Amino acid sequence: MAEKEKKEKLLEIKHLKKYFKVAHKDVLKAVDDISFDIYKGETFGLVGESGCGKSTTGRTIIRLYEPTSGDVVFAGEAIGGKLSHRAKRDLTSKMQMIFQDPYASLNPRMMVKDIIAEGLNIHHLAKSPKERLQRVFDLLETVGLNREHANRYPHEFSGGQRQRIGIARALAVDPEFIIADEPISALDVSIQAQVVNLLQKLQEEQGLTYLFIAHDLSMVKHISDRVGVMYLGNMVELASSDEVYDHPLHPYTQALLSAIPVADPKVERTRERVILQGEVPSPINPPSGCRFRTRCPFAMDICAKVRPKWHEVEKGHWVACHLHDEGVSKDAASQPAEANNKIAAKK
Amino acid sequence: MEKLLEIQNLNVQFDIFGAHVQAVRGVDLELNIGETLAIVGESGSGKSVTSKAIMGLNPMPPGKVTGGKILYNGQDLAHASDKQMQKIRGKEISMIFQDPMTALNPTMKIGKQIMEGLIKHQNLNKHDARARAIELLSLVGIPNPDKRVEEYPHQFSGGMRQRVVIAIALACNPKILIADEPTTALDVTIQAQILDLMRDIQKKTGTAIILITHDLGVVANLANRVAVMYGGKIVETGTLDEIFYHSKHPYTWGLLSSMPRLHAKTDKLLAIPGTPPDLSDPPKGCPFAPRCPYAMKVCQDHMPDYTKVTDTQKTACWLLDSRAPKVEPPKTVVVGGN
């Protein structure tokens, strides 16, 4: 932990918002005022259910979307405001993305070597065609493919291999920071482990920083140093990965963790679950105050009126929940137990 | 235990692009009354094709059953005519599909979609069928069923649509419910609701469930018995605890240890190297041999027979042969036991 504190911030996100205009005058608040930092060399996991804004956050950071407001500071440089075309291009030499669907994210009409070298061309990183090809060979070997694969087309590869090509493409420009948006959810279990191990190996070797976006909480726990939990456009909890899983503070995090089926029959038989009622409300017209209150077993009067403050409860453990507001902290400890009893009584 | 369904040496082949893809290669399986049998495996292992063969839902051509029987009530479903199958589908055996967005007809009211089977199989009149549809909707936990029965699928969310699909499947009190990845398309909190619902319904109706999934968490949550498929074959079957704690097959070990555990610290995942076999040219020996860390010479050329480990557990692996060296499963698998 002490080692972590010394680490410098690579990315600071301050009050980031991304709204989409939808039909009529409606506004979809996909990401609504979230703030967090990512330290150099760490893996930051971002989890939440579909529609919580985790992918939008990633895409806004790398400027696939224009942020509505807020600041993004990358390596000391503000990149959240208006950027020229050129500045955006320069940004992609330091920041790259790996996409979810390895079938849709590779151009089927381009050869693997051209897919991987596209970044090299754009940023003029290879001086000669020979050097370019050599770099492609090196990259293929780095991701566990071989040089014979360079002259093939994407359809000749399996899902896991395609994801390796996607990773090689991201690595081509020697980025510092990689956003991996659900990089393994389209893959089979045994192949998922291969890709995750590869990502970890690359991080050790090249000192990469990852933003790992996923809905699979057990995989996120495995790969991440710190984890942020999102719900309906807000960040509700952020802490080191062990802390989030061992001492979740926010009722949503607690429910999310208890909802995951564990691959261990004995645990499954004895486990008590908090099963959330209902479904995620629409982000076009989200609930007032705390957005989770409509499904929260502990909702109080204040939750409907005031949006809970995003604050640090313990060192490195942030939460936005009225149960953990300063002042009510004593009640907060007893309240969940009470509500748990209520749930038990209902059953 | 009483057998409800018995699959004997089933072979299914697909003739596509000039190749003969042998998707299912000699599967033996039985389903007992009231149990939940999980079939686990990766994509292309033949688990969906096996379940669709029971329902007669594999497209023929290009698919064809090249051998074996599926016995239900003395009838062979593998070679039944379309007309015979129509009497069974939806009435005796019904199915829940993976994607609730596409499993429902978008142009028909929910109520009408549930009533369809009731009118066809149970000779109910419209009025009674509608009453039963409302009853079913409340059974699967949809609020205001008498209002929602008049709504269209697009007015329902993903989780609610899956509940409707389950209501349709349950309409005629089937003996067997086949659930093909029933929660894969859903979010975790919704998944927990649907798993709860399925368990609840089984308690109330006593329907036997065949659960097709790749998610071992869902298996641990719902199943009584597990069959592990790989390369078109069942490599191991056993009770839930036998498969999770006393598995004898290296592929099952691989599956169990390639998933991170939520409740334990894992440093490095034990990935299974390589990729699944190409079933248009299936390997002569054990399909897992090329990826198996314990593979021996014999594995390449000869498919192992099933070894009876206990009364309920069968494993197809040469390691169980008396001449094979003794091998301990990796530590990551043993951790869960005890």
CSV table of N, CA, C and O in Angstrom, one decimal, chain B residues 63-109:
chain,number,residue,atom,x,y,z
B,63,GLY,N,-28.2,-30.2,-41.1
B,63,GLY,CA,-27.9,-31.2,-40.0
B,63,GLY,C,-28.6,-32.5,-40.3
B,63,GLY,O,-29.6,-32.6,-41.0
B,64,LYS,N,-28.0,-33.6,-39.7
B,64,LYS,CA,-28.7,-34.8,-39.7
B,64,LYS,C,-28.2,-35.7,-38.5
B,64,LYS,O,-27.1,-35.6,-38.1
B,65,VAL,N,-29.2,-36.5,-38.0
B,65,VAL,CA,-28.8,-37.4,-37.0
B,65,VAL,C,-28.2,-38.6,-37.6
B,65,VAL,O,-28.9,-39.3,-38.4
B,66,THR,N,-26.9,-38.9,-37.4
B,66,THR,CA,-26.3,-40.0,-38.1
B,66,THR,C,-26.3,-41.3,-37.3
B,66,THR,O,-25.8,-42.3,-37.7
B,67,GLY,N,-26.8,-41.2,-36.1
B,67,GLY,CA,-26.8,-42.4,-35.3
B,67,GLY,C,-27.4,-42.2,-33.9
B,67,GLY,O,-27.4,-41.0,-33.4
B,68,GLY,N,-27.9,-43.2,-33.3
B,68,GLY,CA,-28.3,-43.1,-31.9
B,68,GLY,C,-29.8,-42.8,-31.7
B,68,GLY,O,-30.5,-42.6,-32.7
B,69,LYS,N,-30.2,-42.8,-30.4
B,69,LYS,CA,-31.6,-42.7,-30.1
B,69,LYS,C,-31.8,-41.7,-29.0
B,69,LYS,O,-30.9,-41.5,-28.2
B,70,ILE,N,-33.0,-41.0,-29.0
B,70,ILE,CA,-33.4,-40.2,-27.9
B,70,ILE,C,-34.7,-40.8,-27.4
B,70,ILE,O,-35.7,-40.6,-28.1
B,71,LEU,N,-34.7,-41.5,-26.3
B,71,LEU,CA,-35.9,-42.2,-25.9
B,71,LEU,C,-36.7,-41.4,-24.8
B,71,LEU,O,-36.1,-41.0,-23.8
B,72,TYR,N,-37.9,-41.1,-25.2
B,72,TYR,CA,-38.8,-40.4,-24.2
B,72,TYR,C,-40.1,-41.2,-24.2
B,72,TYR,O,-40.8,-41.3,-25.3
B,73,ASN,N,-40.6,-41.7,-23.1
B,73,ASN,CA,-41.9,-42.4,-23.1
B,73,ASN,C,-41.9,-43.5,-24.1
B,73,ASN,O,-43.0,-43.7,-24.8
B,74,GLY,N,-40.8,-44.2,-24.4
B,74,GLY,CA,-40.9,-45.3,-25.3
B,74,GLY,C,-40.8,-44.8,-26.8
B,74,GLY,O,-40.8,-45.6,-27.7
B,75,GLN,N,-40.7,-43.5,-27.0
B,75,GLN,CA,-40.7,-43.0,-28.4
B,75,GLN,C,-39.3,-42.5,-28.7
B,75,GLN,O,-38.6,-42.0,-27.8
B,76,ASP,N,-38.8,-42.7,-29.9
B,76,ASP,CA,-37.5,-42.2,-30.3
B,76,ASP,C,-37.6,-40.9,-30.9
B,76,ASP,O,-38.0,-40.7,-32.1
B,77,LEU,N,-37.2,-39.8,-30.2
B,77,LEU,CA,-37.4,-38.5,-30.7
B,77,LEU,C,-36.4,-38.2,-31.8
B,77,LEU,O,-36.7,-37.3,-32.6
B,78,ALA,N,-35.3,-38.9,-31.8
B,78,ALA,CA,-34.3,-38.5,-32.9
B,78,ALA,C,-34.8,-38.9,-34.3
B,78,ALA,O,-34.3,-38.3,-35.2
B,79,HIS,N,-35.7,-39.8,-34.4
B,79,HIS,CA,-36.2,-40.2,-35.7
B,79,HIS,C,-37.7,-40.0,-35.8
B,79,HIS,O,-38.4,-40.6,-36.6
B,80,ALA,N,-38.3,-39.1,-34.9
B,80,ALA,CA,-39.7,-38.9,-35.0
B,80,ALA,C,-40.0,-37.9,-36.2
B,80,ALA,O,-39.2,-37.1,-36.6
B,81,SER,N,-41.2,-38.0,-36.7
B,81,SER,CA,-41.6,-37.2,-37.8
B,81,SER,C,-42.0,-35.8,-37.2
B,81,SER,O,-42.2,-35.6,-36.0
B,82,ASP,N,-42.1,-34.8,-38.1
B,82,ASP,CA,-42.4,-33.4,-37.7
B,82,ASP,C,-43.8,-33.4,-37.0
B,82,ASP,O,-43.9,-32.7,-36.0
B,83,LYS,N,-44.7,-34.2,-37.5
B,83,LYS,CA,-46.0,-34.2,-36.9
B,83,LYS,C,-46.0,-34.8,-35.4
B,83,LYS,O,-46.6,-34.2,-34.5
B,84,GLN,N,-45.2,-35.8,-35.3
B,84,GLN,CA,-45.1,-36.4,-33.9
B,84,GLN,C,-44.4,-35.4,-33.0
B,84,GLN,O,-44.8,-35.3,-31.8
B,85,MET,N,-43.4,-34.7,-33.5
B,85,MET,CA,-42.7,-33.8,-32.7
B,85,MET,C,-43.6,-32.6,-32.2
B,85,MET,O,-43.4,-32.1,-31.1
B,86,GLN,N,-44.5,-32.2,-33.1
B,86,GLN,CA,-45.4,-31.1,-32.8
B,86,GLN,C,-46.2,-31.4,-31.6
B,86,GLN,O,-46.6,-30.5,-30.8
B,87,LYS,N,-46.5,-32.7,-31.4
B,87,LYS,CA,-47.3,-33.1,-30.2
B,87,LYS,C,-46.5,-33.0,-28.9
B,87,LYS,O,-47.0,-33.0,-27.8
B,88,ILE,N,-45.1,-33.1,-29.1
B,88,ILE,CA,-44.3,-33.1,-27.9
B,88,ILE,C,-43.7,-31.8,-27.6
B,88,ILE,O,-43.7,-31.4,-26.4
B,89,ARG,N,-43.3,-31.0,-28.6
B,89,ARG,CA,-42.8,-29.7,-28.4
B,89,ARG,C,-43.8,-28.8,-27.7
B,89,ARG,O,-44.9,-28.6,-28.1
B,90,GLY,N,-43.4,-28.1,-26.6
B,90,GLY,CA,-44.3,-27.2,-26.0
B,90,GLY,C,-45.2,-27.9,-25.0
B,90,GLY,O,-45.6,-27.3,-24.0
B,91,LYS,N,-45.5,-29.2,-25.2
B,91,LYS,CA,-46.4,-29.9,-24.3
B,91,LYS,C,-45.6,-30.7,-23.3
B,91,LYS,O,-45.8,-30.6,-22.1
B,92,GLU,N,-44.8,-31.6,-23.9
B,92,GLU,CA,-44.0,-32.5,-23.0
B,92,GLU,C,-42.7,-31.9,-22.7
B,92,GLU,O,-42.2,-32.0,-21.6
B,93,ILE,N,-42.1,-31.3,-23.7
B,93,ILE,CA,-40.7,-30.8,-23.5
B,93,ILE,C,-40.8,-29.3,-24.1
B,93,ILE,O,-41.3,-29.1,-25.2
B,94,SER,N,-40.3,-28.4,-23.3
B,94,SER,CA,-40.3,-27.0,-23.9
B,94,SER,C,-38.9,-26.4,-23.6
B,94,SER,O,-38.1,-26.9,-22.8
B,95,MET,N,-38.7,-25.2,-24.2
B,95,MET,CA,-37.4,-24.7,-24.2
B,95,MET,C,-37.4,-23.2,-23.9
B,95,MET,O,-38.3,-22.4,-24.2
B,96,ILE,N,-36.4,-22.8,-23.1
B,96,ILE,CA,-36.1,-21.3,-22.9
B,96,ILE,C,-34.9,-21.0,-23.6
B,96,ILE,O,-33.9,-21.6,-23.5
B,97,PHE,N,-34.9,-19.9,-24.4
B,97,PHE,CA,-33.8,-19.5,-25.2
B,97,PHE,C,-32.9,-18.5,-24.6
B,97,PHE,O,-33.4,-17.8,-23.6
B,98,GLN,N,-31.7,-18.3,-25.1
B,98,GLN,CA,-30.8,-17.4,-24.6
B,98,GLN,C,-31.2,-15.9,-24.6
B,98,GLN,O,-31.2,-15.2,-23.6
B,99,ASP,N,-31.7,-15.6,-25.8
B,99,ASP,CA,-31.9,-14.1,-26.0
B,99,ASP,C,-33.4,-13.8,-26.0
B,99,ASP,O,-34.1,-14.1,-26.9
B,100,PRO,N,-33.9,-13.2,-24.9
B,100,PRO,CA,-35.3,-13.0,-24.8
B,100,PRO,C,-35.7,-11.9,-25.7
B,100,PRO,O,-36.9,-11.7,-25.9
B,101,MET,N,-34.8,-11.1,-26.3
B,101,MET,CA,-35.1,-10.1,-27.2
B,101,MET,C,-35.6,-10.7,-28.6
B,101,MET,O,-36.5,-10.1,-29.2
B,102,THR,N,-35.1,-11.8,-29.0
B,102,THR,CA,-35.5,-12.4,-30.2
B,102,THR,C,-36.4,-13.6,-30.1
B,102,THR,O,-36.9,-14.1,-31.1
B,103,ALA,N,-36.5,-14.1,-28.9
B,103,ALA,CA,-37.3,-15.3,-28.7
B,103,ALA,C,-38.8,-15.1,-28.8
B,103,ALA,O,-39.6,-16.0,-29.0
B,104,LEU,N,-39.2,-13.8,-28.6
B,104,LEU,CA,-40.6,-13.4,-28.7
B,104,LEU,C,-41.0,-12.8,-30.0
B,104,LEU,O,-40.2,-12.1,-30.6
B,105,ASN,N,-42.2,-13.0,-30.4
B,105,ASN,CA,-42.7,-12.3,-31.7
B,105,ASN,C,-43.1,-10.9,-31.4
B,105,ASN,O,-44.0,-10.6,-30.6
B,106,PRO,N,-42.4,-9.9,-32.0
B,106,PRO,CA,-42.6,-8.5,-31.7
B,106,PRO,C,-44.0,-8.0,-32.1
B,106,PRO,O,-44.4,-6.9,-31.6
B,107,THR,N,-44.6,-8.7,-33.0
B,107,THR,CA,-45.9,-8.2,-33.5
B,107,THR,C,-47.1,-8.8,-32.8
B,107,THR,O,-48.3,-8.6,-33.2
B,108,MET,N,-46.9,-9.7,-31.8
B,108,MET,CA,-48.0,-10.3,-31.1
B,108,MET,C,-48.0,-9.9,-29.7
B,108,MET,O,-47.0,-9.8,-29.0
B,109,LYS,N,-49.2,-9.7,-29.1
B,109,LYS,CA,-49.3,-9.4,-27.7
B,109,LYS,C,-48.8,-10.6,-26.9
B,109,LYS,O,-49.0,-11.8,-27.3
